[in-house]
PDB file of C-alpha atoms in Angstrom:
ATOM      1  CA  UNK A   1     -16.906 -20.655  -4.053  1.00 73.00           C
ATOM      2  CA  UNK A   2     -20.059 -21.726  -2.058  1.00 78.00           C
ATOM      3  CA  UNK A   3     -19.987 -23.340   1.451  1.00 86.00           C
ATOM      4  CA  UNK A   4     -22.496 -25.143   2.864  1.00 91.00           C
ATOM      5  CA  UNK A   5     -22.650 -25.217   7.571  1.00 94.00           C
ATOM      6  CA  UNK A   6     -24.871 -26.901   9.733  1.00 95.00           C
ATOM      7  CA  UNK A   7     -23.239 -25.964  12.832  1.00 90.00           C
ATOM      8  CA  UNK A   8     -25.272 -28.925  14.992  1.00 94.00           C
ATOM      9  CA  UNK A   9     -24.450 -31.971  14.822  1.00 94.00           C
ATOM     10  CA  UNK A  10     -26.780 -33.732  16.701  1.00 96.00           C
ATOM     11  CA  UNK A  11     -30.046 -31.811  18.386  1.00 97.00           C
ATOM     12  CA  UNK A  12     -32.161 -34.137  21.025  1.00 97.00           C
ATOM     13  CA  UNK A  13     -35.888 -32.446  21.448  1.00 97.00           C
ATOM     14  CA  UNK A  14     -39.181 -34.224  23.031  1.00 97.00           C
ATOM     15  CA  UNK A  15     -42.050 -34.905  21.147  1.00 97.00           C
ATOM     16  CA  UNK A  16     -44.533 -32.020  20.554  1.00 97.00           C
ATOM     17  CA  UNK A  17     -41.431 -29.428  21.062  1.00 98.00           C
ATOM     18  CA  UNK A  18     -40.832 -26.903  18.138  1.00 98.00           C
ATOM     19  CA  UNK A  19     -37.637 -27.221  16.775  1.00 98.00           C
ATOM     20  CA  UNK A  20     -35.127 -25.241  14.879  1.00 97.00           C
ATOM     21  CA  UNK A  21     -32.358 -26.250  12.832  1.00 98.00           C
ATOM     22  CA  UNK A  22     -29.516 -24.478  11.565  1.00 97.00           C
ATOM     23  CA  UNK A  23     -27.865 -23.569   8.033  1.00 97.00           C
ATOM     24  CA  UNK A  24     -25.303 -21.064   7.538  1.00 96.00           C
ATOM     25  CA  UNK A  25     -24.301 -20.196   3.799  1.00 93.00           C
ATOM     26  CA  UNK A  26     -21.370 -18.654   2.084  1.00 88.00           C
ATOM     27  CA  UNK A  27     -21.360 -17.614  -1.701  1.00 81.00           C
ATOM     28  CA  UNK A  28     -20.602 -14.516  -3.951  1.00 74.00           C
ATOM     29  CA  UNK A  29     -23.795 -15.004  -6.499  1.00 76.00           C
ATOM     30  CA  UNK A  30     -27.574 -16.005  -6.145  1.00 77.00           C
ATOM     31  CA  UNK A  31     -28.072 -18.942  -4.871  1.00 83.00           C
ATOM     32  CA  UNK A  32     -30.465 -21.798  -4.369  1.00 90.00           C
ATOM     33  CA  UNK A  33     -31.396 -23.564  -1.072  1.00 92.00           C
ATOM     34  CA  UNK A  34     -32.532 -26.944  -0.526  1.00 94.00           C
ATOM     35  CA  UNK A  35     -33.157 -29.139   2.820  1.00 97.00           C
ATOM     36  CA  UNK A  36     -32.931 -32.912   2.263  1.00 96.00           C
ATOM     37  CA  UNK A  37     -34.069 -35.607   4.988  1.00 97.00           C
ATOM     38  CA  UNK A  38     -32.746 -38.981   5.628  1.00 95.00           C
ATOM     39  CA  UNK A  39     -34.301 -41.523   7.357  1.00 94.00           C
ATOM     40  CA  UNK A  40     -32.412 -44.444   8.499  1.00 89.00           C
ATOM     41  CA  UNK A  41     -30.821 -46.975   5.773  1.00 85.00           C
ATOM     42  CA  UNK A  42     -32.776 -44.426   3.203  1.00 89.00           C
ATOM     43  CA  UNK A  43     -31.471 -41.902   0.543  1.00 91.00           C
ATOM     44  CA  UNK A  44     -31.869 -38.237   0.886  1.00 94.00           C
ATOM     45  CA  UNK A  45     -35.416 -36.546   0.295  1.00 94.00           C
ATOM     46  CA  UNK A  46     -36.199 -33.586  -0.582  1.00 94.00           C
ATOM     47  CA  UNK A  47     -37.952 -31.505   1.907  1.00 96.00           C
ATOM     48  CA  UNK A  48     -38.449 -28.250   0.489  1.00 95.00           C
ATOM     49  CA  UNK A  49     -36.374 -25.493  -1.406  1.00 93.00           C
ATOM     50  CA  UNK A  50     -35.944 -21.929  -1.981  1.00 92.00           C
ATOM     51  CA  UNK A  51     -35.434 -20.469  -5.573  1.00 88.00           C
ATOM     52  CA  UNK A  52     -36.761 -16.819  -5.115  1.00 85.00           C
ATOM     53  CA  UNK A  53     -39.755 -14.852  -4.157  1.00 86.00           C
ATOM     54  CA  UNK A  54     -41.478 -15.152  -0.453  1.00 87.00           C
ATOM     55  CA  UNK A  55     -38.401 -15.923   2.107  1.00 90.00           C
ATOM     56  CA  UNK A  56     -40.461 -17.908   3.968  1.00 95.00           C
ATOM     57  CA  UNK A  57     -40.965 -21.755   2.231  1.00 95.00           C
ATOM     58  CA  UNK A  58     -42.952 -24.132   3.441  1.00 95.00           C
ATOM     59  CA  UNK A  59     -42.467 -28.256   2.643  1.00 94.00           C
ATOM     60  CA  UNK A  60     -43.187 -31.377   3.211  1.00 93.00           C
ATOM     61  CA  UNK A  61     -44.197 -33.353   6.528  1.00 92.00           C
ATOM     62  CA  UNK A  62     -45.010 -29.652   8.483  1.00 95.00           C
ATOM     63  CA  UNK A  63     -41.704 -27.898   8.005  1.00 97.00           C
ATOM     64  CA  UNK A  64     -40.819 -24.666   7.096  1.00 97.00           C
ATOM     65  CA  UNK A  65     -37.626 -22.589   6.137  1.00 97.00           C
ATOM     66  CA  UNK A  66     -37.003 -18.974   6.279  1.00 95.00           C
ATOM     67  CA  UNK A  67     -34.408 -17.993   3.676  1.00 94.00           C
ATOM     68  CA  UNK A  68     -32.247 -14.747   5.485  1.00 93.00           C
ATOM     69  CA  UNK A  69     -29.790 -13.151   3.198  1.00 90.00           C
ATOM     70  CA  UNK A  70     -28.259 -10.515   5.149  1.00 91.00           C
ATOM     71  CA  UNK A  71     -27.683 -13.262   7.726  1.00 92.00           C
ATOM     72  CA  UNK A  72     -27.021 -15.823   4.809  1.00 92.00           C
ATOM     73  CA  UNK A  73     -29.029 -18.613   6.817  1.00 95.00           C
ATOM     74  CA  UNK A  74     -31.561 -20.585   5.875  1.00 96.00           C
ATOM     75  CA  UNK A  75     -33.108 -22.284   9.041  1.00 97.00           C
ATOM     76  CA  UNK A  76     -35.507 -25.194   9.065  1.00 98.00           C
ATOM     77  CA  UNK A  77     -38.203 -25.059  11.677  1.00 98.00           C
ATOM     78  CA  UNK A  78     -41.464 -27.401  12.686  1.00 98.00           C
ATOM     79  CA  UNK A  79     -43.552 -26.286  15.525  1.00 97.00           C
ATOM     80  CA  UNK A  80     -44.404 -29.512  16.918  1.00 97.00           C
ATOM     81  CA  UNK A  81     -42.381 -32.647  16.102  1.00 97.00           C
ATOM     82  CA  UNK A  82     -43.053 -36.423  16.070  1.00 97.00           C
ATOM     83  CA  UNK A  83     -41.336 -39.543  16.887  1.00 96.00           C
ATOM     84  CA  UNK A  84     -41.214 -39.966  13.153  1.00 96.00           C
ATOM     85  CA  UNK A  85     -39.374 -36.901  12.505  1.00 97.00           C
ATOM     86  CA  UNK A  86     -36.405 -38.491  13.974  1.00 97.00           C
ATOM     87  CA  UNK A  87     -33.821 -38.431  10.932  1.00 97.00           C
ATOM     88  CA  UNK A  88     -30.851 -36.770   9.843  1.00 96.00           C
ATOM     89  CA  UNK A  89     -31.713 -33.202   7.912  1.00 97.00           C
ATOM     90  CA  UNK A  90     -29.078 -32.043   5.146  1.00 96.00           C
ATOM     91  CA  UNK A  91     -28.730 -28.550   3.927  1.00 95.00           C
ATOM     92  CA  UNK A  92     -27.515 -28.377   0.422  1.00 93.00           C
ATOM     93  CA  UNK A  93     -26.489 -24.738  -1.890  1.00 90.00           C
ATOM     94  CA  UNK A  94     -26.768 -24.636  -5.492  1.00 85.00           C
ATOM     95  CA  UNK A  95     -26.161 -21.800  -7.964  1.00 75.00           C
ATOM     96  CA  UNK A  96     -23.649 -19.303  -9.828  1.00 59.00           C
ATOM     97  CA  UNK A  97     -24.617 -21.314 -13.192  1.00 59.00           C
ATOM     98  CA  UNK A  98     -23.642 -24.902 -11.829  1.00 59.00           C
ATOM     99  CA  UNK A  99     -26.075 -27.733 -11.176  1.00 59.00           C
ATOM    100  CA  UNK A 100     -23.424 -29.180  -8.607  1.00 69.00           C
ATOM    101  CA  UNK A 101     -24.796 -28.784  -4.875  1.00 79.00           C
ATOM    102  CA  UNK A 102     -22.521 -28.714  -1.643  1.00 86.00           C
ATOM    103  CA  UNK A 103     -24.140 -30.384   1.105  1.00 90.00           C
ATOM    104  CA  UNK A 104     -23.681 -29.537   4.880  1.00 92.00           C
ATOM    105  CA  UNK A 105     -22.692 -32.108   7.002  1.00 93.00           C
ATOM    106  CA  UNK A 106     -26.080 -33.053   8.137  1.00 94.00           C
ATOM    107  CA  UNK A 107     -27.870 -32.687  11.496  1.00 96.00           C
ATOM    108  CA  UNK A 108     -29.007 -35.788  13.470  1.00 96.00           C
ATOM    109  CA  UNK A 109     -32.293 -34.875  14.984  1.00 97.00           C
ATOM    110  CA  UNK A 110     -33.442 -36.932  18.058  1.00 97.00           C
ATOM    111  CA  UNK A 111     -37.076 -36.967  19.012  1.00 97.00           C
ATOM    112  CA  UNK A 112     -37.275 -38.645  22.303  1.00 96.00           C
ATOM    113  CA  UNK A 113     -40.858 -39.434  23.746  1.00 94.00           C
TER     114      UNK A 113
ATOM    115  CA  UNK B   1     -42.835 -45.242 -10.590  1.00 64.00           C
ATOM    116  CA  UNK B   2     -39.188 -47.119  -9.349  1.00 75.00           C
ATOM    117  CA  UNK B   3     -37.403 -43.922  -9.588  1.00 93.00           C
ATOM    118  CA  UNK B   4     -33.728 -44.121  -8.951  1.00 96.00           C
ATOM    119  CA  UNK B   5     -32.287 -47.995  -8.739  1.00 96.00           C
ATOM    120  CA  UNK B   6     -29.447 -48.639  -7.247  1.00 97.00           C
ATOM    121  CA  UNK B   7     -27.914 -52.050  -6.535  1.00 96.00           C
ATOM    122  CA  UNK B   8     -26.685 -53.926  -4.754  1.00 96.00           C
ATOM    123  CA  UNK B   9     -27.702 -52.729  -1.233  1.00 95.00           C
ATOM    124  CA  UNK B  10     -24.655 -54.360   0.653  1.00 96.00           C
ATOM    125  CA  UNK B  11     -21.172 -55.628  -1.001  1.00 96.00           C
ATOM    126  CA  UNK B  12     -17.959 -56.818   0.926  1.00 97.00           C
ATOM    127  CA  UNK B  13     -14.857 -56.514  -1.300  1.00 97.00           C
ATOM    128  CA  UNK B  14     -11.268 -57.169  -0.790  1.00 97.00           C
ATOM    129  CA  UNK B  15      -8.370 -55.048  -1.009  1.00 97.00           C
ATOM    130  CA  UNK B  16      -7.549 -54.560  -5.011  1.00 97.00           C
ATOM    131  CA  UNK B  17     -10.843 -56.417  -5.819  1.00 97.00           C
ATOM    132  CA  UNK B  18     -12.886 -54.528  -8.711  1.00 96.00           C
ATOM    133  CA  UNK B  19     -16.331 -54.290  -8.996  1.00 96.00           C
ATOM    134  CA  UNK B  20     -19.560 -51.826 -10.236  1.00 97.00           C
ATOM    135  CA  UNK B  21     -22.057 -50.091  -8.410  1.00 98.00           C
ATOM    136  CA  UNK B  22     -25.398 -49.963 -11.321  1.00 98.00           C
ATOM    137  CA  UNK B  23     -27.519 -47.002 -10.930  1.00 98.00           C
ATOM    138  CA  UNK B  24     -30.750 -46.586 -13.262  1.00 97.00           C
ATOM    139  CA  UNK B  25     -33.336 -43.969 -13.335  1.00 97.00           C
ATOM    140  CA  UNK B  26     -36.999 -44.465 -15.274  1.00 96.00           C
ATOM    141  CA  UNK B  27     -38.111 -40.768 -14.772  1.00 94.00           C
ATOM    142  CA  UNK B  28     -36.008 -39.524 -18.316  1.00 93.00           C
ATOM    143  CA  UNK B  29     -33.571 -37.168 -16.131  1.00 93.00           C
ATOM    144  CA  UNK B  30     -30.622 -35.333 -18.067  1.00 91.00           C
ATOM    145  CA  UNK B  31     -28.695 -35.395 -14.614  1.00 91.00           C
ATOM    146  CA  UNK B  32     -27.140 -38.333 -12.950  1.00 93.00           C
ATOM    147  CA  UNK B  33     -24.171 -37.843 -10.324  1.00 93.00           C
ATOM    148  CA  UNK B  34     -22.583 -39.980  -7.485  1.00 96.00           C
ATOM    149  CA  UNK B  35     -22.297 -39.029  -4.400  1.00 95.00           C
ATOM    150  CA  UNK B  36     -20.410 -40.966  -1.178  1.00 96.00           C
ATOM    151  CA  UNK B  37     -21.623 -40.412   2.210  1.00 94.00           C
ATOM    152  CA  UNK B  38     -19.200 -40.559   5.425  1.00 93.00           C
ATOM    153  CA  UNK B  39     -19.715 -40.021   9.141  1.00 86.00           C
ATOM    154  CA  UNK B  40     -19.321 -36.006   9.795  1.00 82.00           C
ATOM    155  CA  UNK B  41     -18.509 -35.430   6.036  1.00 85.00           C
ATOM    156  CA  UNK B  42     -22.267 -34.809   4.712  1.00 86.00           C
ATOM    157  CA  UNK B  43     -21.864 -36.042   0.851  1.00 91.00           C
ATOM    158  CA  UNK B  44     -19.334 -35.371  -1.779  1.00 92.00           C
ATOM    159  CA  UNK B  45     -19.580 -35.503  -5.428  1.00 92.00           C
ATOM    160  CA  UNK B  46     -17.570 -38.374  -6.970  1.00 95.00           C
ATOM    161  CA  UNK B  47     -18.492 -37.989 -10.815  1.00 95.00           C
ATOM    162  CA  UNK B  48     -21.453 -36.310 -12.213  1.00 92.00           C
ATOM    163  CA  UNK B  49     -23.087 -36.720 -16.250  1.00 93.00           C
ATOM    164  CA  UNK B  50     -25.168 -34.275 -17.732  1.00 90.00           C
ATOM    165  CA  UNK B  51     -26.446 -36.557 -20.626  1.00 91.00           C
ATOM    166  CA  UNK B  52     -25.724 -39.811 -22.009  1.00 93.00           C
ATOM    167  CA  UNK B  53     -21.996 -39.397 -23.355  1.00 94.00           C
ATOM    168  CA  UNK B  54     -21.147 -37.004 -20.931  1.00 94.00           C
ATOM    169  CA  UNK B  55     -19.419 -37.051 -17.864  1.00 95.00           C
ATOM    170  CA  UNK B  56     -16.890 -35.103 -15.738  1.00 93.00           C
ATOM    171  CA  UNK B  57     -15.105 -35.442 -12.093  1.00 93.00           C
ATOM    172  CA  UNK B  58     -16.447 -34.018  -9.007  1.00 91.00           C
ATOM    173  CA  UNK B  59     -14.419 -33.334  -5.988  1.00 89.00           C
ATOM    174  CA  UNK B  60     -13.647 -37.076  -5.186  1.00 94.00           C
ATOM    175  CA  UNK B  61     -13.212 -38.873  -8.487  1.00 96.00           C
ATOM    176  CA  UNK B  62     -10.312 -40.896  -7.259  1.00 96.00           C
ATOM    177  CA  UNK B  63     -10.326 -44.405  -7.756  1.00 96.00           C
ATOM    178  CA  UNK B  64     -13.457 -44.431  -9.816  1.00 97.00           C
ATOM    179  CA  UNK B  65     -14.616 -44.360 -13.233  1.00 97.00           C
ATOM    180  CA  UNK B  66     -18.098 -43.622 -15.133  1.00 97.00           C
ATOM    181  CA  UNK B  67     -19.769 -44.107 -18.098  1.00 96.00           C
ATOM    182  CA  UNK B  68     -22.711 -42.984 -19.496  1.00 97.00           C
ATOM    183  CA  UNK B  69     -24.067 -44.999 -22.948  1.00 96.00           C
ATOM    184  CA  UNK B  70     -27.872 -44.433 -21.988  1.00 96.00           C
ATOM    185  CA  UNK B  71     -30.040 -41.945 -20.596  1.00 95.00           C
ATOM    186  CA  UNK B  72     -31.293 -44.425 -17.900  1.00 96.00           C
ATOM    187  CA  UNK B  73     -27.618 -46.138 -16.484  1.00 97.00           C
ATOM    188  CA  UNK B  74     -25.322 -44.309 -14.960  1.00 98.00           C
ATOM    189  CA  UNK B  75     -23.143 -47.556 -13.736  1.00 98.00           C
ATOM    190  CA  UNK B  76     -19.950 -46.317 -11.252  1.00 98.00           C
ATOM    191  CA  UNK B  77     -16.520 -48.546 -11.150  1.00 98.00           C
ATOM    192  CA  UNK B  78     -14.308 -48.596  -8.589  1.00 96.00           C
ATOM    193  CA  UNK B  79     -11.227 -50.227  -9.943  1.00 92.00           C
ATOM    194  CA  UNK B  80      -8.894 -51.843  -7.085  1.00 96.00           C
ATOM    195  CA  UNK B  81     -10.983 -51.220  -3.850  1.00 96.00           C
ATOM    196  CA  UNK B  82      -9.369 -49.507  -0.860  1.00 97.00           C
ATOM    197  CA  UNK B  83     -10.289 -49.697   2.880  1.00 97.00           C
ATOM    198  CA  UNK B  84     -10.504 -46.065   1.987  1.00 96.00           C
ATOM    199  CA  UNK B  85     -13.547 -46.630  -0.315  1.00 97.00           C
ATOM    200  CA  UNK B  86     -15.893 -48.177   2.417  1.00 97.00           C
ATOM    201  CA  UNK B  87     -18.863 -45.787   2.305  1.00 97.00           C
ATOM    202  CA  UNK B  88     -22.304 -45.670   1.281  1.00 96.00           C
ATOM    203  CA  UNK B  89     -22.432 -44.393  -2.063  1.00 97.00           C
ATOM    204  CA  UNK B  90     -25.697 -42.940  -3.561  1.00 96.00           C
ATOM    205  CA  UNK B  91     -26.702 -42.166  -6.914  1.00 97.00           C
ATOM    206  CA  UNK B  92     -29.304 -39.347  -7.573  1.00 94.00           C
ATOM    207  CA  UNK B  93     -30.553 -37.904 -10.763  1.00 94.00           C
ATOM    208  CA  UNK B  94     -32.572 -35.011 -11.755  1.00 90.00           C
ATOM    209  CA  UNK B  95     -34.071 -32.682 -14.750  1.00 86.00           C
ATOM    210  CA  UNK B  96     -32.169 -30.509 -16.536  1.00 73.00           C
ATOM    211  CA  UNK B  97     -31.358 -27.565 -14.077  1.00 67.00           C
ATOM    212  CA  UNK B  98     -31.263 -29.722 -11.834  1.00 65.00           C
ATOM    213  CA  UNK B  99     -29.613 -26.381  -9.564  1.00 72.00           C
ATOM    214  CA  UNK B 100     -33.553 -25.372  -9.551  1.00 79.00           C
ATOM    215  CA  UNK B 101     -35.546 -29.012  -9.072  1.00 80.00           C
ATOM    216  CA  UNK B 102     -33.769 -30.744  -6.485  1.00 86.00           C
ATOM    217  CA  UNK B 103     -32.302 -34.432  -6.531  1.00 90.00           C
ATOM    218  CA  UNK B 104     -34.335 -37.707  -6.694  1.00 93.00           C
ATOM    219  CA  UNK B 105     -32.071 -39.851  -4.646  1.00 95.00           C
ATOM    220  CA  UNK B 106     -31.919 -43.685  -4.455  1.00 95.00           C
ATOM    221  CA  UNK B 107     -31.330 -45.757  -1.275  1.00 94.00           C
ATOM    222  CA  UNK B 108     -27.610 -46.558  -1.580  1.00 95.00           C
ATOM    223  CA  UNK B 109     -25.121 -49.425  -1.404  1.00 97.00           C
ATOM    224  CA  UNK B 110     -23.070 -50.130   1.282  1.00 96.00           C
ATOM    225  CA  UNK B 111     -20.012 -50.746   0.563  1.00 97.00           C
ATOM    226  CA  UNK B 112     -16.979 -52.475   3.032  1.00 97.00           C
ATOM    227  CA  UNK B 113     -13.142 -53.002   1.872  1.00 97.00           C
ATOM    228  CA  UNK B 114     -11.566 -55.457   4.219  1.00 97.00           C
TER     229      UNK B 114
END
């Protein structure tokens, strides 16, 4: 079985501040890794996702994830962050022959001026 | 390009009342699924279809149905609401594998059970 934790609920960070936030993974085959935003009263976007090849995956709107299997984590970073990044970020795991996805429980991320 | 359509945005239903959340995608995706969002619970997969005449349960099918007669609708039923259905409920589709491409995602409906 696959798991899915985002072990923050809620990070607060001031514009311009890098940021980092967490994804923990559990699962017995190869898996996929995805990172959704939400912005408020929106569905989920896709950010960016890792299927194989260079650990390091770059998306949409200036982030970046590093996919870490001996760690099983796939953290989402941005070096600088805006007002407008202020959302809530959902990791999601895919794989072992299903097309079903487990989502974390999202993290909230505050950017405060 | 509308993508995924999901209405209505808001509904208000009584306890018992029945009603259908309408989902349709103009993109030609295989993959259509339902997913309900709750405070600290991230989403979970209510039913899921993998082409038109196909569908199957996800972890919360309870209290719902689905149907899929077209490649475009993917229309969900909740058939006697409970105060335990309030959510927002989202529908998302995708191409086939959709374990590789990722979810196209519409805005939701907001749904209360007094």
């Amino acid at each position: 079985a696959q798991s899915v934790t985002q072990l923050d609920s809620q990070v607060p960070v001031f514009e311009e501040a890098p940021v980092e936030l967490r994804c923990n993974y559990s699962s017995s085959v190869s898996v996929y890794l995805f990172w959704y935003v939400q912005y408020p009263n929106q569905g989920l976007q896709l950010l960016l996702k890792y299927l194989s090849g260079s650990t390091l995956v770059k998306g949409i709107n200036g982030f970046e994830a590093e996919f870490n299997k001996s760690q099983t984590s796939f953290h989402l970073r941005k070096p600088s962050v805006h007002i407008s990044d202020t959302a809530e970020y959902f990791c999601a795991v895919s794989g072992g022959g299903t097309y079903k996805y487990i989502f974390g429980t999202g993290t909230r991320l505050k950017v405060l001026a | 390009n509308a993508g995924v359509t999901q209405t209505p945005k808001f509904q208000v239903l009584k306890t018992g009342q029945s009603m259908t959340l309408q989902c349709a995608q103009d993109m030609n995706h295989e993959y259509m699924s339902w997913y309900r969002q709750d405070p600290g619970m991230g989403l979970r997969l209510i039913h899921y279809s993998v082409g038109a005449g196909i569908t199957d349960q996800g972890e919360v099918p309870n209290g719902y149905n689905v149907s899929r007669s077209t490649t475009e609708d993917f229309p969900l039923r909740l058939l006697s609401a409970a105060p335990s259905q309030t959510s927002v409920y989202f529908c998302a589709s995708s191409q086939q594998g959709a374990n590789r491409y990722g979810y196209t995602f519409g805005s939701g409906t907001r749904l209360t059970v007094v």
